[in-house]
Amino acid sequence: MRYVIIGNCIAAAGAVEGIRSADQKGEITIIDGEKRGCYTRPLISYLLAGSKPSSLLYYRPEEFFAQQQARVIAGRAVRIDPAEGQVVLEDGRSVDYDRLLLATGASPVIPGLPGIEQPWVKTLYTWKDAEEIEALIEAGGTAVVLGSGLIGIKAAEALHQRNMKVVIVEKQEQILPRLLSPWSATAATRHLEEQGIQVLTGREAMSITEQHQVELDNGVKIPAQLVIVAVGTRPNQALARDAGLETGQGIIVNRHLQTSNPNIWAAGDVIETRNILSGTAEVMALLPLAHLEGYLAGCNMAGKSANYPGGIFLNAVHFMGMHIIAAGDPNSSGTVLNWQEGQSSLELTIDGEYLVRYISINIPGITGPLTAITEKQMKIAAGEWQEFIKQPSIANLPAAYLAETRRWEDDGSLRCG
Ligand SMILES: Cc1cc2nc3c(=O)[nH]c(=O)nc-3n(C[C@H](O)[C@H](O)[C@H](O)COP(=O)(O)OP(=O)(O)OC[C@H]3O[C@@H](n4cnc5c(N)ncnc54)[C@H](O)[C@@H]3O)c2cc1C
């Protein structure tokens, strides 16, 4: 069996493990478009900050692929020919497959702003991006970060650590709009400002001038040595679309992560997947999901029958000493319960008997149980949450959760081996 994987990052690494769990002999070829090996994308901001050496960036080192007898080809795939079972590379080479995985991830969205092509306007998405930004860092200079999602915040933190003045410009009225509620975003904004980062919400960049300025919608011009564009990402699904596969916001897959072509699977940031809580198909660009999807797709490519139920939005972000963990559906509605003490806070959204979202800031310990309750959609009476929120702690977890975990122990769900 000839397995080919396009992309060499998180989903690809998972897929190699999945394939080898069922097939020790098949030929695995990985097409590495970035030509940088399999690295942990979220760590590039730490590389930029100077707090992680490049040697620690690898998600799976070269030896891993050698041990798994997987051949890595440096090159970009430009076309898939499903009828011939062939992938064509940019340099004209071609690779034949029996089973193909698309693990092509996503790319940053580049807004059509005048001046966006200036060489000092960058994205922070790849290892190469981090190296290019490195060359533009001027201690004491100003960096403007467009967008305050996870990548924008991590870029701001890194540049601040490199002694640049940082201004974040966010079009929406709050920072981290996909992760935080307006209430919790207020605390996060205050924290950034206390560390010396300027945050402008409800403001939009209109142009970037040759004179090193970012012009905002209110006419204010911010001088900038460096601009980081972090306004969102989009799945790399052109190859799939051109090959006639079904696509939507991302590549459409079934529960086996198989595309509309039975010999082609897809996994990671490039696919639409089921949001367990809302039941809708969404692009959920999260590292743990990318690995799991890759693994399950690999199992299925090698003949197993593994179902992927979908996932929930779950993210842990740490910046400048603030620890945020949030899970659940960002679009959820329900009764909101809040708790705050000093720099710590918790927000729960309860819909009937279900916890549909939580946002915790600087609270160690309780997020594991809260994630389990959210993900497994455990029924817990609203009154129990009213009690819990008075003093959130492990000791105060709802009795219904504790009863459920005892049931897992009794029925063997938690047994080792
Ligand atoms: C700065 C930053 C911080 C992040 N922080 C977090 C976090 O805290 N938590 C979290 O869960 N996620 C985080 N993410 C997202 C996380 O990195 C992604 O979810 C994960 O990398 C997805 O893995 P993937 O394998 O699907 O795709 P990718 O990592 O995008 O890899 C896809 C690879 O395929 C290659 N490729 C694309 N097209 C082709 C082609 N035609 N031929 C060959 N190769 C091709 C791409 O160049 C790329 O190397 C962060 C991302 C960034 C950039």
GROMACS .gro file of C-alpha atoms and ligand atoms in nm:
model
  470
    1MET     CA    1   0.000   0.000   0.000
    2ARG     CA    2   0.134   0.346  -0.091
    3TYR     CA    3   0.028   0.620   0.150
    4VAL     CA    4   0.098   0.983   0.061
    5ILE     CA    5   0.051   1.275   0.301
    6ILE     CA    6   0.052   1.635   0.177
    7GLY     CA    7   0.177   1.867   0.454
    8ASN     CA    8   0.426   1.785   0.727
    9CYS     CA    9   0.299   1.924   1.050
   10ILE     CA   10   0.072   1.819   1.336
   11ALA     CA   11  -0.196   1.626   1.145
   12ALA     CA   12   0.072   1.457   0.933
   13ALA     CA   13   0.261   1.336   1.243
   14GLY     CA   14  -0.063   1.198   1.386
   15ALA     CA   15  -0.137   1.025   1.057
   16VAL     CA   16   0.200   0.849   1.044
   17GLU     CA   17   0.131   0.712   1.394
   18GLY     CA   18  -0.220   0.609   1.291
   19ILE     CA   19  -0.105   0.431   0.975
   20ARG     CA   20   0.172   0.246   1.158
   21SER     CA   21  -0.071   0.132   1.429
   22ALA     CA   22  -0.232  -0.084   1.162
   23ASP     CA   23   0.020  -0.126   0.884
   24GLN     CA   24   0.391  -0.175   0.955
   25LYS     CA   25   0.492  -0.233   0.596
   26GLY     CA   26   0.312   0.015   0.370
   27GLU     CA   27   0.516   0.287   0.201
   28ILE     CA   28   0.461   0.633   0.354
   29THR     CA   29   0.564   0.948   0.166
   30ILE     CA   30   0.521   1.294   0.316
   31ILE     CA   31   0.529   1.605   0.099
   32ASP     CA   32   0.674   1.888   0.305
   33GLY     CA   33   0.579   2.219   0.144
   34GLU     CA   34   0.747   2.438   0.406
   35LYS     CA   35   1.069   2.236   0.384
   36ARG     CA   36   1.134   2.291   0.755
   37GLY     CA   37   1.042   1.954   0.902
   38CYS     CA   38   0.759   1.880   1.142
   39TYR     CA   39   0.757   2.162   1.397
   40THR     CA   40   0.519   2.288   1.663
   41ARG     CA   41   0.365   2.597   1.507
   42PRO     CA   42   0.247   2.760   1.836
   43LEU     CA   43   0.610   2.772   1.955
   44ILE     CA   44   0.726   3.017   1.687
   45SER     CA   45   0.623   3.315   1.902
   46TYR     CA   46   0.854   3.183   2.177
   47LEU     CA   47   1.133   3.155   1.921
   48LEU     CA   48   1.070   3.517   1.828
   49ALA     CA   49   1.062   3.621   2.193
   50GLY     CA   50   1.398   3.452   2.239
   51SER     CA   51   1.264   3.224   2.511
   52LYS     CA   52   1.290   2.895   2.316
   53PRO     CA   53   1.582   2.774   2.105
   54SER     CA   54   1.501   2.648   1.757
   55SER     CA   55   1.613   2.297   1.858
   56LEU     CA   56   1.303   2.270   2.080
   57LEU     CA   57   1.060   2.361   1.805
   58TYR     CA   58   1.026   2.017   1.648
   59TYR     CA   59   0.698   1.837   1.705
   60ARG     CA   60   0.852   1.519   1.571
   61PRO     CA   61   1.225   1.513   1.492
   62GLU     CA   62   1.371   1.372   1.171
   63GLU     CA   63   1.454   1.044   1.348
   64PHE     CA   64   1.084   0.989   1.413
   65PHE     CA   65   1.013   0.969   1.041
   66ALA     CA   66   1.315   0.747   0.986
   67GLN     CA   67   1.199   0.513   1.265
   68GLN     CA   68   0.851   0.502   1.113
   69GLN     CA   69   1.005   0.436   0.772
   70ALA     CA   70   0.834   0.740   0.632
   71ARG     CA   71   1.006   0.923   0.347
   72VAL     CA   72   0.988   1.304   0.359
   73ILE     CA   73   1.011   1.492   0.028
   74ALA     CA   74   1.079   1.867   0.041
   75GLY     CA   75   0.846   2.026  -0.213
   76ARG     CA   76   0.504   2.177  -0.267
   77ALA     CA   77   0.218   1.978  -0.420
   78VAL     CA   78   0.049   2.175  -0.697
   79ARG     CA   79  -0.205   1.925  -0.828
   80ILE     CA   80  -0.381   1.603  -0.740
   81ASP     CA   81  -0.496   1.370  -1.013
   82PRO     CA   82  -0.748   1.140  -0.843
   83ALA     CA   83  -0.808   0.935  -1.158
   84GLU     CA   84  -0.438   0.847  -1.185
   85GLY     CA   85  -0.378   0.839  -0.808
   86GLN     CA   86  -0.101   1.092  -0.844
   87VAL     CA   87   0.024   1.408  -0.674
   88VAL     CA   88   0.224   1.652  -0.887
   89LEU     CA   89   0.490   1.871  -0.723
   90GLU     CA   90   0.597   2.225  -0.812
   91ASP     CA   91   0.920   2.102  -0.973
   92GLY     CA   92   0.734   1.861  -1.201
   93ARG     CA   93   0.803   1.545  -0.999
   94SER     CA   94   0.505   1.324  -0.927
   95VAL     CA   95   0.423   1.080  -0.647
   96ASP     CA   96   0.178   0.792  -0.690
   97TYR     CA   97  -0.063   0.700  -0.412
   98ASP     CA   98  -0.316   0.437  -0.324
   99ARG     CA   99  -0.439   0.640  -0.026
  100LEU     CA  100  -0.386   1.011   0.015
  101LEU     CA  101  -0.416   1.241   0.317
  102LEU     CA  102  -0.455   1.616   0.285
  103ALA     CA  103  -0.295   1.774   0.592
  104THR     CA  104  -0.234   2.112   0.434
  105GLY     CA  105  -0.344   2.325   0.731
  106ALA     CA  106  -0.432   2.690   0.696
  107SER     CA  107  -0.276   3.022   0.595
  108PRO     CA  108  -0.313   3.373   0.733
  109VAL     CA  109  -0.579   3.596   0.579
  110ILE     CA  110  -0.418   3.903   0.420
  111PRO     CA  111  -0.657   4.200   0.406
  112GLY     CA  112  -0.652   4.414   0.093
  113LEU     CA  113  -0.520   4.726   0.269
  114PRO     CA  114  -0.326   4.985   0.070
  115GLY     CA  115   0.041   4.942   0.164
  116ILE     CA  116   0.006   4.584   0.289
  117GLU     CA  117   0.288   4.482   0.051
  118GLN     CA  118   0.550   4.688   0.239
  119PRO     CA  119   0.843   4.460   0.329
  120TRP     CA  120   0.807   4.547   0.699
  121VAL     CA  121   0.449   4.413   0.709
  122LYS     CA  122   0.457   4.046   0.813
  123THR     CA  123   0.246   3.758   0.935
  124LEU     CA  124   0.352   3.529   1.220
  125TYR     CA  125   0.248   3.188   1.096
  126THR     CA  126   0.560   2.995   0.996
  127TRP     CA  127   0.912   2.943   1.121
  128LYS     CA  128   1.030   3.148   0.820
  129ASP     CA  129   0.794   3.432   0.922
  130ALA     CA  130   0.957   3.436   1.267
  131GLU     CA  131   1.302   3.459   1.107
  132GLU     CA  132   1.192   3.743   0.879
  133ILE     CA  133   1.039   3.934   1.170
  134GLU     CA  134   1.356   3.878   1.370
  135ALA     CA  135   1.549   4.075   1.107
  136LEU     CA  136   1.307   4.370   1.146
  137ILE     CA  137   1.304   4.398   1.525
  138GLU     CA  138   1.426   4.734   1.650
  139ALA     CA  139   1.443   4.769   2.027
  140GLY     CA  140   1.262   5.090   2.119
  141GLY     CA  141   1.076   5.097   1.787
  142THR     CA  142   0.700   5.050   1.754
  143ALA     CA  143   0.529   4.736   1.630
  144VAL     CA  144   0.162   4.752   1.535
  145VAL     CA  145  -0.026   4.423   1.556
  146LEU     CA  146  -0.344   4.407   1.350
  147GLY     CA  147  -0.584   4.164   1.515
  148SER     CA  148  -0.606   4.040   1.872
  149GLY     CA  149  -0.678   3.671   1.830
  150LEU     CA  150  -0.444   3.413   1.975
  151ILE     CA  151  -0.171   3.474   1.716
  152GLY     CA  152  -0.192   3.853   1.748
  153ILE     CA  153  -0.164   3.838   2.127
  154LYS     CA  154   0.130   3.596   2.114
  155ALA     CA  155   0.304   3.818   1.855
  156ALA     CA  156   0.245   4.123   2.076
  157GLU     CA  157   0.389   3.942   2.377
  158ALA     CA  158   0.699   3.829   2.184
  159LEU     CA  159   0.772   4.176   2.043
  160HIS     CA  160   0.718   4.335   2.384
  161GLN     CA  161   0.970   4.091   2.526
  162ARG     CA  162   1.209   4.208   2.254
  163ASN     CA  163   1.170   4.563   2.387
  164MET     CA  164   0.950   4.701   2.114
  165LYS     CA  165   0.660   4.931   2.194
  166VAL     CA  166   0.352   4.737   2.090
  167VAL     CA  167   0.013   4.867   1.979
  168ILE     CA  168  -0.267   4.618   1.914
  169VAL     CA  169  -0.543   4.733   1.677
  170GLU     CA  170  -0.862   4.526   1.698
  171LYS     CA  171  -1.167   4.588   1.480
  172GLN     CA  172  -1.407   4.432   1.729
  173GLU     CA  173  -1.497   4.588   2.062
  174GLN     CA  174  -1.290   4.336   2.262
  175ILE     CA  175  -0.967   4.139   2.237
  176LEU     CA  176  -0.955   3.760   2.185
  177PRO     CA  177  -1.309   3.766   2.046
  178ARG     CA  178  -1.319   3.392   1.965
  179LEU     CA  179  -1.196   3.296   2.311
  180LEU     CA  180  -1.325   3.545   2.565
  181SER     CA  181  -1.652   3.710   2.659
  182PRO     CA  182  -1.660   4.090   2.681
  183TRP     CA  183  -1.639   4.059   3.062
  184SER     CA  184  -1.329   3.839   3.067
  185ALA     CA  185  -1.172   4.036   2.780
  186THR     CA  186  -1.182   4.348   2.996
  187ALA     CA  187  -0.955   4.181   3.251
  188ALA     CA  188  -0.721   4.054   2.979
  189THR     CA  189  -0.701   4.400   2.819
  190ARG     CA  190  -0.626   4.561   3.153
  191HIS     CA  191  -0.350   4.307   3.207
  192LEU     CA  192  -0.190   4.382   2.868
  193GLU     CA  193  -0.209   4.755   2.933
  194GLU     CA  194  -0.052   4.716   3.276
  195GLN     CA  195   0.239   4.539   3.105
  196GLY     CA  196   0.280   4.837   2.871
  197ILE     CA  197   0.099   4.717   2.558
  198GLN     CA  198  -0.142   4.967   2.406
  199VAL     CA  199  -0.475   4.813   2.305
  200LEU     CA  200  -0.709   4.990   2.062
  201THR     CA  201  -1.039   4.804   2.027
  202GLY     CA  202  -1.320   4.904   1.791
  203ARG     CA  203  -1.057   5.050   1.556
  204GLU     CA  204  -0.964   4.946   1.206
  205ALA     CA  205  -0.647   5.000   1.004
  206MET     CA  206  -0.728   5.169   0.673
  207SER     CA  207  -0.384   5.191   0.514
  208ILE     CA  208  -0.013   5.144   0.571
  209THR     CA  209   0.202   5.421   0.432
  210GLU     CA  210   0.552   5.419   0.285
  211GLN     CA  211   0.642   5.660   0.565
  212HIS     CA  212   0.610   5.374   0.814
  213GLN     CA  213   0.268   5.467   0.946
  214VAL     CA  214  -0.053   5.276   1.008
  215GLU     CA  215  -0.355   5.494   0.942
  216LEU     CA  216  -0.668   5.412   1.143
  217ASP     CA  217  -1.035   5.467   1.062
  218ASN     CA  218  -1.045   5.769   1.297
  219GLY     CA  219  -0.760   5.937   1.107
  220VAL     CA  220  -0.495   5.867   1.372
  221LYS     CA  221  -0.158   5.767   1.224
  222ILE     CA  222   0.059   5.534   1.430
  223PRO     CA  223   0.429   5.531   1.343
  224ALA     CA  224   0.545   5.171   1.297
  225GLN     CA  225   0.879   5.005   1.226
  226LEU     CA  226   0.699   4.674   1.196
  227VAL     CA  227   0.340   4.562   1.134
  228ILE     CA  228   0.215   4.213   1.212
  229VAL     CA  229  -0.103   4.107   1.034
  230ALA     CA  230  -0.301   3.859   1.244
  231VAL     CA  231  -0.660   3.899   1.134
  232GLY     CA  232  -0.752   3.533   1.088
  233THR     CA  233  -0.667   3.218   0.899
  234ARG     CA  234  -0.820   3.026   0.614
  235PRO     CA  235  -0.792   2.653   0.528
  236ASN     CA  236  -0.555   2.563   0.241
  237GLN     CA  237  -0.816   2.380   0.037
  238ALA     CA  238  -0.734   2.487  -0.320
  239LEU     CA  239  -0.573   2.150  -0.402
  240ALA     CA  240  -0.885   1.970  -0.282
  241ARG     CA  241  -1.120   2.200  -0.468
  242ASP     CA  242  -0.922   2.170  -0.792
  243ALA     CA  243  -0.930   1.792  -0.756
  244GLY     CA  244  -1.310   1.804  -0.742
  245LEU     CA  245  -1.345   1.722  -0.372
  246GLU     CA  246  -1.638   1.862  -0.177
  247THR     CA  247  -1.543   2.173   0.015
  248GLY     CA  248  -1.719   2.433   0.228
  249GLN     CA  249  -1.544   2.655   0.484
  250GLY     CA  250  -1.292   2.370   0.489
  251ILE     CA  251  -1.264   2.031   0.320
  252ILE     CA  252  -1.577   1.829   0.396
  253VAL     CA  253  -1.512   1.488   0.553
  254ASN     CA  254  -1.727   1.212   0.698
  255ARG     CA  255  -1.691   1.052   1.044
  256HIS     CA  256  -1.394   0.852   0.913
  257LEU     CA  257  -1.228   1.175   0.796
  258GLN     CA  258  -1.271   1.059   0.441
  259THR     CA  259  -1.339   1.320   0.173
  260SER     CA  260  -1.592   1.288  -0.108
  261ASN     CA  261  -1.328   1.076  -0.287
  262PRO     CA  262  -1.299   0.734  -0.116
  263ASN     CA  263  -0.918   0.722  -0.161
  264ILE     CA  264  -0.856   1.064  -0.010
  265TRP     CA  265  -0.876   1.161   0.359
  266ALA     CA  266  -0.821   1.502   0.520
  267ALA     CA  267  -0.734   1.616   0.873
  268GLY     CA  268  -0.631   1.918   1.078
  269ASP     CA  269  -0.690   2.288   1.020
  270VAL     CA  270  -0.790   2.227   0.658
  271ILE     CA  271  -1.117   2.046   0.739
  272GLU     CA  272  -1.461   2.130   0.862
  273THR     CA  273  -1.536   1.922   1.166
  274ARG     CA  274  -1.834   1.869   1.393
  275ASN     CA  275  -1.860   2.098   1.692
  276ILE     CA  276  -1.990   1.848   1.949
  277LEU     CA  277  -2.177   2.117   2.142
  278SER     CA  278  -2.355   2.297   1.860
  279GLY     CA  279  -2.375   1.998   1.626
  280THR     CA  280  -2.267   2.222   1.337
  281ALA     CA  281  -1.976   2.171   1.099
  282GLU     CA  282  -1.702   2.428   1.159
  283VAL     CA  283  -1.334   2.482   1.102
  284MET     CA  284  -1.180   2.421   1.446
  285ALA     CA  285  -0.815   2.510   1.401
  286LEU     CA  286  -0.669   2.361   1.717
  287LEU     CA  287  -0.350   2.165   1.759
  288PRO     CA  288  -0.481   1.874   1.971
  289LEU     CA  289  -0.769   1.820   1.728
  290ALA     CA  290  -0.528   1.827   1.431
  291HIS     CA  291  -0.319   1.550   1.586
  292LEU     CA  292  -0.620   1.336   1.679
  293GLU     CA  293  -0.782   1.380   1.338
  294GLY     CA  294  -0.454   1.293   1.167
  295TYR     CA  295  -0.417   0.984   1.384
  296LEU     CA  296  -0.771   0.861   1.319
  297ALA     CA  297  -0.747   0.936   0.948
  298GLY     CA  298  -0.422   0.736   0.939
  299CYS     CA  299  -0.591   0.442   1.115
  300ASN     CA  300  -0.873   0.449   0.863
  301MET     CA  301  -0.640   0.479   0.565
  302ALA     CA  302  -0.469   0.164   0.689
  303GLY     CA  303  -0.795  -0.028   0.705
  304LYS     CA  304  -0.925   0.028   1.059
  305SER     CA  305  -1.266   0.179   1.121
  306ALA     CA  306  -1.221   0.468   1.362
  307ASN     CA  307  -1.501   0.719   1.414
  308TYR     CA  308  -1.423   1.081   1.485
  309PRO     CA  309  -1.702   1.236   1.691
  310GLY     CA  310  -1.580   1.595   1.644
  311GLY     CA  311  -1.443   1.828   1.906
  312ILE     CA  312  -1.504   2.132   2.118
  313PHE     CA  313  -1.323   2.465   2.120
  314LEU     CA  314  -1.071   2.428   2.400
  315ASN     CA  315  -0.777   2.658   2.431
  316ALA     CA  316  -0.515   2.740   2.687
  317VAL     CA  317  -0.335   3.070   2.642
  318HIS     CA  318  -0.060   3.207   2.857
  319PHE     CA  319   0.064   3.560   2.805
  320MET     CA  320   0.265   3.787   3.029
  321GLY     CA  321   0.181   3.590   3.341
  322MET     CA  322  -0.190   3.554   3.270
  323HIS     CA  323  -0.325   3.200   3.225
  324ILE     CA  324  -0.650   3.165   3.036
  325ILE     CA  325  -0.827   2.838   2.969
  326ALA     CA  326  -1.155   2.848   2.785
  327ALA     CA  327  -1.374   2.575   2.644
  328GLY     CA  328  -1.713   2.541   2.489
  329ASP     CA  329  -1.911   2.712   2.223
  330PRO     CA  330  -1.816   3.079   2.172
  331ASN     CA  331  -2.161   3.142   2.022
  332SER     CA  332  -2.348   2.985   2.312
  333SER     CA  333  -2.616   3.161   2.507
  334GLY     CA  334  -2.767   3.089   2.847
  335THR     CA  335  -2.739   3.199   3.207
  336VAL     CA  336  -2.399   3.352   3.277
  337LEU     CA  337  -2.243   3.314   3.622
  338ASN     CA  338  -1.932   3.511   3.715
  339TRP     CA  339  -1.678   3.496   3.995
  340GLN     CA  340  -1.377   3.719   4.046
  341GLU     CA  341  -1.114   3.758   4.312
  342GLY     CA  342  -0.806   3.972   4.246
  343GLN     CA  343  -0.647   3.860   3.916
  344SER     CA  344  -0.851   3.537   3.902
  345SER     CA  345  -1.192   3.497   3.748
  346LEU     CA  346  -1.432   3.238   3.619
  347GLU     CA  347  -1.727   3.268   3.387
  348LEU     CA  348  -1.974   2.985   3.329
  349THR     CA  349  -2.251   2.978   3.070
  350ILE     CA  350  -2.529   2.738   3.164
  351ASP     CA  351  -2.795   2.634   2.916
  352GLY     CA  352  -3.065   2.438   3.101
  353GLU     CA  353  -2.878   2.154   3.268
  354TYR     CA  354  -2.566   2.189   3.054
  355LEU     CA  355  -2.244   2.381   3.098
  356VAL     CA  356  -2.188   2.509   2.745
  357ARG     CA  357  -1.888   2.736   2.800
  358TYR     CA  358  -1.638   2.831   3.065
  359ILE     CA  359  -1.360   3.088   3.073
  360SER     CA  360  -1.110   3.065   3.355
  361ILE     CA  361  -0.836   3.317   3.424
  362ASN     CA  362  -0.555   3.227   3.662
  363ILE     CA  363  -0.737   2.939   3.834
  364PRO     CA  364  -0.533   2.620   3.853
  365GLY     CA  365  -0.691   2.281   3.908
  366ILE     CA  366  -1.055   2.310   3.815
  367THR     CA  367  -1.035   2.332   3.438
  368GLY     CA  368  -0.991   1.955   3.385
  369PRO     CA  369  -1.326   1.873   3.546
  370LEU     CA  370  -1.496   2.172   3.381
  371THR     CA  371  -1.371   2.058   3.040
  372ALA     CA  372  -1.496   1.703   3.103
  373ILE     CA  373  -1.837   1.835   3.211
  374THR     CA  374  -1.859   2.055   2.900
  375GLU     CA  375  -1.732   1.798   2.653
  376LYS     CA  376  -1.933   1.504   2.787
  377GLN     CA  377  -2.240   1.727   2.819
  378MET     CA  378  -2.308   1.610   3.173
  379LYS     CA  379  -2.642   1.708   3.318
  380ILE     CA  380  -2.599   1.926   3.626
  381ALA     CA  381  -2.879   2.124   3.788
  382ALA     CA  382  -2.844   2.501   3.765
  383GLY     CA  383  -2.865   2.525   4.146
  384GLU     CA  384  -2.542   2.326   4.179
  385TRP     CA  385  -2.362   2.580   3.961
  386GLN     CA  386  -2.505   2.865   4.170
  387GLU     CA  387  -2.338   2.705   4.473
  388PHE     CA  388  -2.011   2.627   4.292
  389ILE     CA  389  -1.963   2.979   4.159
  390LYS     CA  390  -1.966   3.123   4.513
  391GLN     CA  391  -1.620   2.968   4.567
  392PRO     CA  392  -1.498   2.773   4.262
  393SER     CA  393  -1.260   2.497   4.369
  394ILE     CA  394  -1.209   2.124   4.329
  395ALA     CA  395  -1.372   2.072   4.669
  396ASN     CA  396  -1.687   2.252   4.554
  397LEU     CA  397  -1.742   2.070   4.225
  398PRO     CA  398  -2.107   1.980   4.169
  399ALA     CA  399  -2.211   1.655   4.341
  400ALA     CA  400  -2.349   1.527   4.010
  401TYR     CA  401  -1.997   1.545   3.859
  402LEU     CA  402  -1.845   1.356   4.151
  403ALA     CA  403  -2.117   1.091   4.122
  404GLU     CA  404  -2.042   1.059   3.751
  405THR     CA  405  -1.668   1.010   3.808
  406ARG     CA  406  -1.747   0.742   4.070
  407ARG     CA  407  -1.959   0.571   3.807
  408TRP     CA  408  -1.661   0.579   3.565
  409GLU     CA  409  -1.450   0.413   3.835
  410ASP     CA  410  -1.717   0.149   3.899
  411ASP     CA  411  -1.777   0.063   3.536
  412GLY     CA  412  -1.405   0.045   3.464
  413SER     CA  413  -1.382   0.353   3.241
  414LEU     CA  414  -1.093   0.480   3.451
  415ARG     CA  415  -0.914   0.148   3.495
  416CYS     CA  416  -0.552   0.129   3.375
  417GLY     CA  417  -0.454  -0.128   3.116
  418LIG     C1  418   0.152   3.156   1.649
  418LIG     C2  419   0.053   3.043   1.659
  418LIG     C3  420   0.004   3.006   1.783
  418LIG     C4  421  -0.086   2.901   1.794
  418LIG     N1  422  -0.130   2.866   1.918
  418LIG     C5  423  -0.214   2.763   1.933
  418LIG     C6  424  -0.258   2.722   2.063
  418LIG     O1  425  -0.223   2.783   2.165
  418LIG     N2  426  -0.343   2.616   2.072
  418LIG     C7  427  -0.385   2.548   1.962
  418LIG     O2  428  -0.461   2.451   1.976
  418LIG     N3  429  -0.345   2.584   1.838
  418LIG     C8  430  -0.262   2.690   1.821
  418LIG     N4  431  -0.221   2.727   1.694
  418LIG     C9  432  -0.277   2.653   1.579
  418LIG    C10  433  -0.202   2.523   1.553
  418LIG     O3  434  -0.068   2.554   1.524
  418LIG    C11  435  -0.269   2.449   1.439
  418LIG     O4  436  -0.399   2.410   1.482
  418LIG    C12  437  -0.192   2.326   1.394
  418LIG     O5  438  -0.062   2.360   1.355
  418LIG    C13  439  -0.264   2.259   1.278
  418LIG     O6  440  -0.188   2.153   1.228
  418LIG     P1  441  -0.206   2.102   1.079
  418LIG     O7  442  -0.110   1.990   1.064
  418LIG     O8  443  -0.348   2.080   1.048
  418LIG     O9  444  -0.165   2.224   0.984
  418LIG     P2  445  -0.038   2.317   0.977
  418LIG    O10  446   0.032   2.323   1.106
  418LIG    O11  447  -0.084   2.446   0.917
  418LIG    O12  448   0.056   2.244   0.872
  418LIG    C14  449   0.019   2.226   0.738
  418LIG    C15  450   0.145   2.215   0.655
  418LIG    O13  451   0.108   2.179   0.522
  418LIG    C16  452   0.186   2.256   0.432
  418LIG     N5  453   0.122   2.264   0.301
  418LIG    C17  454   0.013   2.336   0.265
  418LIG     N6  455  -0.012   2.320   0.134
  418LIG    C18  456   0.083   2.236   0.086
  418LIG    C19  457   0.111   2.184  -0.042
  418LIG     N7  458   0.037   2.216  -0.148
  418LIG     N8  459   0.217   2.101  -0.056
  418LIG    C20  460   0.294   2.067   0.052
  418LIG     N9  461   0.273   2.115   0.175
  418LIG    C21  462   0.168   2.199   0.193
  418LIG    C22  463   0.194   2.392   0.501
  418LIG    O14  464   0.297   2.470   0.444
  418LIG    C23  465   0.221   2.348   0.644
  418LIG    O15  466   0.357   2.327   0.665
  418LIG    C24  467  -0.131   2.831   1.678
  418LIG    C25  468  -0.082   2.870   1.553
  418LIG    C26  469   0.008   2.974   1.543
  418LIG    C27  470   0.060   3.014   1.406
   0.00000   0.00000   0.00000
